[in-house]
C-alpha cells in the first residue's frame, strides 16, 4: 500500500513538517511506499520531501493524508482524489486575533476555517492532533474522528545544546521562557506585562526569553519592543531571539527556570511537550488546546491576574518541593506523546481504513 502525505509547506524546524516526515519513516518501516509532498519546500529538504507538482495518484487502496493548517490548492486536490483520504487538523488561528494588524491574515484564516466543513464528504477519517482539534472536526460535521498527537522525536531532546547560546542565557537571572511564533494570538504582550510585574515586585533579576519566528508584519515586533520599554524593561530583560535552530532551542530550555504561556489560541502546543521533555515546569493560561495537551500536568490558570501569575511563577522557580512535584506530573504526562505511543495510534488508524 502507498501512503502519501500532503503539507502546504515543508520547512526545517516546523512541527507539522517534522511530524509528517517521522510518520513517513514509520510507514516505510511497516513496508509501505510513502512520501511527503509540499507546495513549498526548503532547498535543503529537497531530498527529504517532494514538490506537490510531482505527485501522481495511485490506486483506490492507496492513502493520502492532508495536513490541514491553512487554505491551499491541496483542498481541491483532496476533493478530486479517488483513493482513501485522511485529514489531520492542526487548527487555524481565529481571524479576529489579526484584526487591526494584518487584514491579509484575517482573510486567510477566515477562509481556512470556512473551507474545513467543505471537506466533510471527501474524507474517510478526520484526525485532530489534540482533543480540542478533534472537537472542532466533530462540530464541522466529520462523522469519523480521532486524536493523533504531533509526532516528536524524543531522542533529539537529549542532544547537546548550543554552548554559545547557553552561555549567553546562563547567569544569575531567572529565565522565563516562551517558545512560539511571535503573533497576536500568542499574547507576547502579556508575557512582557508578567516580566514587568516580576521585576517591580519580586526581583529585578529576571529575563523573559521569547524564541520563535517573527510574524511577517515587522511593525508587530517593533511595537512589542516599544511596549517592553514602556513597561520598564531593557533589551537584556526581554530577549526576542527570533527563529532558533534545534541546538539553540535546547539551550533555551536548559537555561529556563519556568516555561510560561499566555497564549489564547493553540491547536496543540508543541513547546508544552518539549518543556515536559526538558524538565522545565509549565505555567500556562488554560485556553484552547492547552488543557488537553497538558492533561492535568503543569500548572494552569484561568484569569490573567499578573501579580498572582508572577507569584506562581516565582514559586515554581524557587520552591524545590513544588517544582519536583510538578515535574513528576509532567514526566507521567509526556508518555502519552512518546514516539511508540503515537506510532501505535497511527498504525491502528491506518489499519482501520
XYZ file of C-alpha atoms in Angstrom:
353
model
C 0.000 0.000 0.000
C 1.126 3.532 -0.748
C 0.643 6.234 1.901
C 1.427 9.798 0.867
C 1.149 12.955 2.917
C 0.393 16.453 1.674
C 1.560 19.544 3.552
C 1.264 23.165 2.399
C 4.937 23.795 3.206
C 7.900 21.734 4.330
C 10.307 23.864 6.363
C 13.094 22.679 8.623
C 12.123 23.094 12.263
C 8.396 23.276 11.501
C 6.484 20.922 13.813
C 3.938 19.811 11.203
C 6.566 19.044 8.579
C 8.811 17.282 11.086
C 5.862 15.188 12.275
C 4.935 14.290 8.683
C 8.465 13.102 7.959
C 8.514 10.938 11.094
C 5.160 9.455 10.074
C 6.555 8.730 6.626
C 9.505 6.906 8.196
C 7.071 4.822 10.256
C 5.030 3.933 7.161
C 8.176 2.851 5.343
C 9.279 0.730 8.303
C 5.932 -1.111 8.035
C 6.651 -1.931 4.400
C 4.585 0.786 2.698
C 5.695 3.130 -0.058
C 5.475 6.598 1.483
C 6.440 10.187 0.648
C 5.722 13.729 1.819
C 4.608 16.247 -0.822
C 4.632 20.014 -0.288
C 3.631 23.100 -2.233
C 6.676 24.879 -0.782
C 9.897 23.089 0.112
C 13.110 24.346 1.730
C 16.083 23.809 -0.559
C 17.938 21.657 1.972
C 14.892 19.374 2.253
C 14.640 18.633 -1.478
C 15.841 15.073 -0.943
C 13.624 14.545 2.086
C 10.354 15.730 0.583
C 8.859 16.166 -2.859
C 7.217 19.043 -4.687
C 3.472 18.539 -4.970
C 3.720 19.089 -8.723
C 5.412 15.670 -8.946
C 2.561 13.816 -7.200
C 0.843 11.132 -9.264
C -2.305 9.376 -7.968
C -2.068 5.690 -7.095
C -4.772 3.059 -6.781
C -8.037 3.214 -4.860
C -6.500 1.299 -1.939
C -3.716 3.844 -1.526
C -3.963 6.554 1.121
C -3.467 10.310 1.050
C -3.154 12.248 4.301
C -3.744 16.012 4.163
C -2.238 18.057 6.991
C -4.729 20.900 7.330
C -3.266 24.120 8.697
C -4.258 26.807 6.173
C -6.259 27.099 2.954
C -4.369 25.913 -0.113
C -4.812 24.199 -3.501
C -4.368 20.912 -1.630
C -8.012 21.147 -0.550
C -9.262 20.983 -4.141
C -6.815 18.165 -4.892
C -8.176 16.176 -1.950
C -11.746 16.567 -3.222
C -10.703 15.137 -6.591
C -8.577 12.298 -5.206
C -10.083 8.822 -5.685
C -8.098 6.846 -3.121
C -8.628 6.700 0.631
C -8.397 10.110 2.279
C -7.379 11.179 5.773
C -7.327 14.724 7.129
C -5.198 15.762 10.115
C -6.444 19.043 11.556
C -3.702 21.186 13.088
C -6.086 24.117 13.558
C -6.167 27.601 12.085
C -5.924 30.699 14.259
C -9.278 32.515 14.518
C -9.074 35.580 12.252
C -10.054 38.077 14.931
C -6.599 37.799 16.507
C -5.096 39.514 13.448
C -7.718 42.250 13.090
C -6.062 45.656 13.064
C -2.647 44.127 12.376
C -2.866 42.153 9.146
C -6.019 42.101 7.043
C -4.491 39.553 4.660
C -4.063 37.115 7.569
C -7.641 37.855 8.634
C -8.772 36.819 5.151
C -6.566 33.691 5.030
C -7.601 32.474 8.471
C -11.285 33.106 7.820
C -11.105 31.250 4.506
C -9.257 28.324 6.087
C -11.831 27.928 8.826
C -14.727 28.281 6.371
C -13.289 25.688 3.963
C -12.906 22.949 6.569
C -16.584 21.793 6.528
C -16.499 21.599 2.722
C -14.104 18.646 3.017
C -16.518 16.523 5.083
C -17.847 14.470 2.111
C -14.328 13.869 0.825
C -12.634 12.429 3.927
C -12.749 8.854 5.244
C -11.127 9.701 8.585
C -10.543 13.086 10.237
C -7.951 13.319 12.993
C -7.080 16.193 15.287
C -3.650 16.416 16.849
C -5.434 17.306 20.091
C -8.844 16.637 21.580
C -9.545 20.350 21.096
C -9.000 19.957 17.356
C -10.998 16.729 17.245
C -13.950 18.561 18.776
C -13.663 21.205 16.048
C -13.780 18.442 13.439
C -16.852 16.958 15.078
C -18.539 20.369 15.133
C -17.702 20.820 11.437
C -19.620 17.627 10.643
C -16.937 14.990 10.130
C -18.608 11.692 11.083
C -15.473 9.730 11.951
C -12.865 11.468 14.084
C -9.950 10.650 16.359
C -6.856 12.102 18.022
C -3.302 11.669 16.766
C -0.761 13.863 18.585
C 2.084 15.598 16.827
C 4.874 13.058 16.323
C 8.053 14.211 18.123
C 11.487 12.602 18.046
C 12.163 12.421 21.786
C 15.806 11.388 21.256
C 16.670 14.769 19.726
C 15.966 16.500 23.034
C 18.897 14.682 24.620
C 21.368 16.207 22.177
C 23.996 18.770 23.151
C 22.783 22.350 23.408
C 24.493 25.177 21.577
C 27.231 26.293 24.017
C 27.263 29.931 22.894
C 23.503 30.329 23.392
C 23.661 28.517 26.719
C 26.462 30.766 27.981
C 24.536 33.864 26.889
C 21.451 32.850 28.881
C 23.114 31.253 31.904
C 23.729 33.738 34.721
C 22.125 34.890 37.970
C 18.855 35.929 36.333
C 15.698 33.816 36.489
C 14.800 32.909 32.909
C 11.110 32.816 31.999
C 10.800 31.116 28.625
C 8.206 31.119 25.893
C 8.680 29.309 22.584
C 6.374 30.032 19.679
C 5.707 32.154 16.645
C 5.621 35.828 17.535
C 1.970 36.525 16.720
C -1.006 38.224 18.416
C -2.772 35.003 19.476
C 0.330 34.010 21.476
C -0.055 37.212 23.528
C 3.623 38.097 23.907
C 2.440 41.461 25.239
C 1.051 39.651 28.280
C 4.398 37.928 28.766
C 6.010 41.374 28.814
C 3.461 42.514 31.412
C 4.315 39.489 33.532
C 8.062 40.188 33.350
C 7.424 43.801 34.305
C 5.432 42.764 37.381
C 8.181 40.303 38.346
C 10.859 43.000 38.045
C 8.899 45.545 40.078
C 7.512 43.338 42.836
C 9.574 40.134 43.037
C 13.130 40.691 41.822
C 14.985 42.779 39.236
C 16.977 39.640 38.364
C 14.605 38.386 35.681
C 14.870 37.693 31.973
C 11.998 36.938 29.605
C 13.222 34.842 26.674
C 10.947 34.529 23.637
C 12.168 32.120 20.964
C 10.183 31.958 17.762
C 9.996 33.120 14.203
C 8.849 36.765 13.977
C 5.497 37.363 12.376
C 5.732 38.716 8.843
C 4.492 42.138 9.959
C 7.659 43.839 11.197
C 5.628 46.527 12.939
C 4.355 43.991 15.471
C 7.840 43.197 16.791
C 8.697 46.894 16.851
C 5.522 47.563 18.854
C 6.446 44.820 21.335
C 9.912 46.268 21.808
C 8.439 49.717 22.386
C 5.914 48.263 24.837
C 8.709 46.478 26.731
C 10.499 49.814 27.113
C 7.285 51.459 28.351
C 6.965 48.672 30.932
C 10.426 49.496 32.260
C 12.240 46.535 30.728
C 15.566 46.672 28.920
C 16.605 44.585 25.872
C 18.629 42.377 28.231
C 15.488 41.716 30.287
C 13.208 40.906 27.336
C 15.112 38.926 24.718
C 13.430 38.329 21.356
C 15.612 35.599 19.861
C 13.662 35.110 16.649
C 13.962 31.764 14.880
C 16.429 29.405 16.577
C 17.870 26.118 15.375
C 17.422 22.922 17.366
C 20.611 23.194 19.426
C 19.854 26.835 20.260
C 16.353 25.776 21.274
C 17.829 23.183 23.631
C 19.941 25.931 25.199
C 16.775 27.951 25.817
C 15.118 25.049 27.617
C 18.233 24.091 29.595
C 18.600 27.605 30.979
C 14.879 28.181 31.624
C 13.534 28.100 35.137
C 9.858 28.216 34.113
C 8.041 27.928 30.791
C 5.214 30.467 30.719
C 2.421 30.624 28.146
C -0.113 33.427 27.888
C -1.325 32.157 24.510
C -5.050 32.448 23.852
C -5.148 30.032 20.936
C -3.157 26.824 20.499
C -4.163 23.883 18.340
C -1.711 21.609 20.146
C 1.234 23.397 21.760
C 4.442 21.529 20.915
C 6.525 23.628 23.363
C 4.353 22.343 26.216
C 5.500 18.809 25.427
C 9.066 19.980 24.850
C 9.058 21.559 28.304
C 7.909 18.251 29.787
C 10.786 16.528 27.983
C 13.333 19.108 29.133
C 12.159 19.108 32.776
C 11.009 22.722 32.751
C 7.855 23.352 34.808
C 4.973 24.716 32.742
C 2.764 27.611 33.814
C 0.078 28.208 31.203
C -3.108 30.120 30.557
C -5.817 27.470 30.145
C -7.025 28.362 26.639
C -7.954 26.313 23.557
C -5.897 23.082 23.350
C -3.621 23.857 26.311
C -5.656 21.930 28.948
C -5.983 18.960 26.573
C -2.259 18.823 25.863
C -1.240 19.267 29.489
C -3.771 16.664 30.608
C -3.591 17.767 34.238
C 0.191 18.258 34.219
C 1.937 21.577 34.777
C 0.128 24.492 36.410
C -2.763 26.223 34.649
C -4.548 29.479 35.406
C -7.884 30.762 34.110
C -7.523 34.502 34.679
C -4.626 36.784 33.836
C -4.108 38.341 37.231
C -0.499 39.250 36.651
C 0.608 39.595 40.250
C -0.821 36.181 41.099
C 0.665 34.598 37.979
C 4.050 36.140 38.779
C 3.882 34.725 42.303
C 3.015 31.290 40.888
C 5.959 31.501 38.510
C 8.248 32.538 41.345
C 7.118 29.545 43.422
C 7.757 27.185 40.516
C 11.206 28.705 40.085
C 12.251 28.626 43.752
C 10.217 26.086 45.743
C 12.085 22.838 45.108
C 9.340 20.649 46.586
C 6.627 22.167 44.416
C 8.907 22.152 41.405
C 9.715 18.451 41.855
C 6.034 17.547 42.224
C 5.108 19.431 39.048
C 7.961 17.827 37.127
C 6.843 14.364 38.251
C 3.367 15.057 36.885
C 4.828 16.291 33.610
C 7.010 13.196 33.330
C 3.926 10.993 33.628
C 2.030 13.036 31.059
C 4.768 13.083 28.427
C 4.457 9.314 27.991
C 1.250 9.997 26.019
C 3.366 11.743 23.364
C 6.227 9.234 23.230
C 7.051 8.056 19.685
C 5.977 4.498 20.438
C 2.581 5.683 21.727
C 1.955 7.936 18.725
C 3.128 5.247 16.311
C 0.799 2.667 17.873
C -2.168 5.016 17.409
C -1.082 5.777 13.862
C -0.922 2.085 12.984
C -4.390 1.495 14.435
C -5.866 4.317 12.349
C -4.166 3.138 9.144
C -5.349 -0.434 9.647
C -8.914 0.808 10.191
C -9.169 2.442 6.765
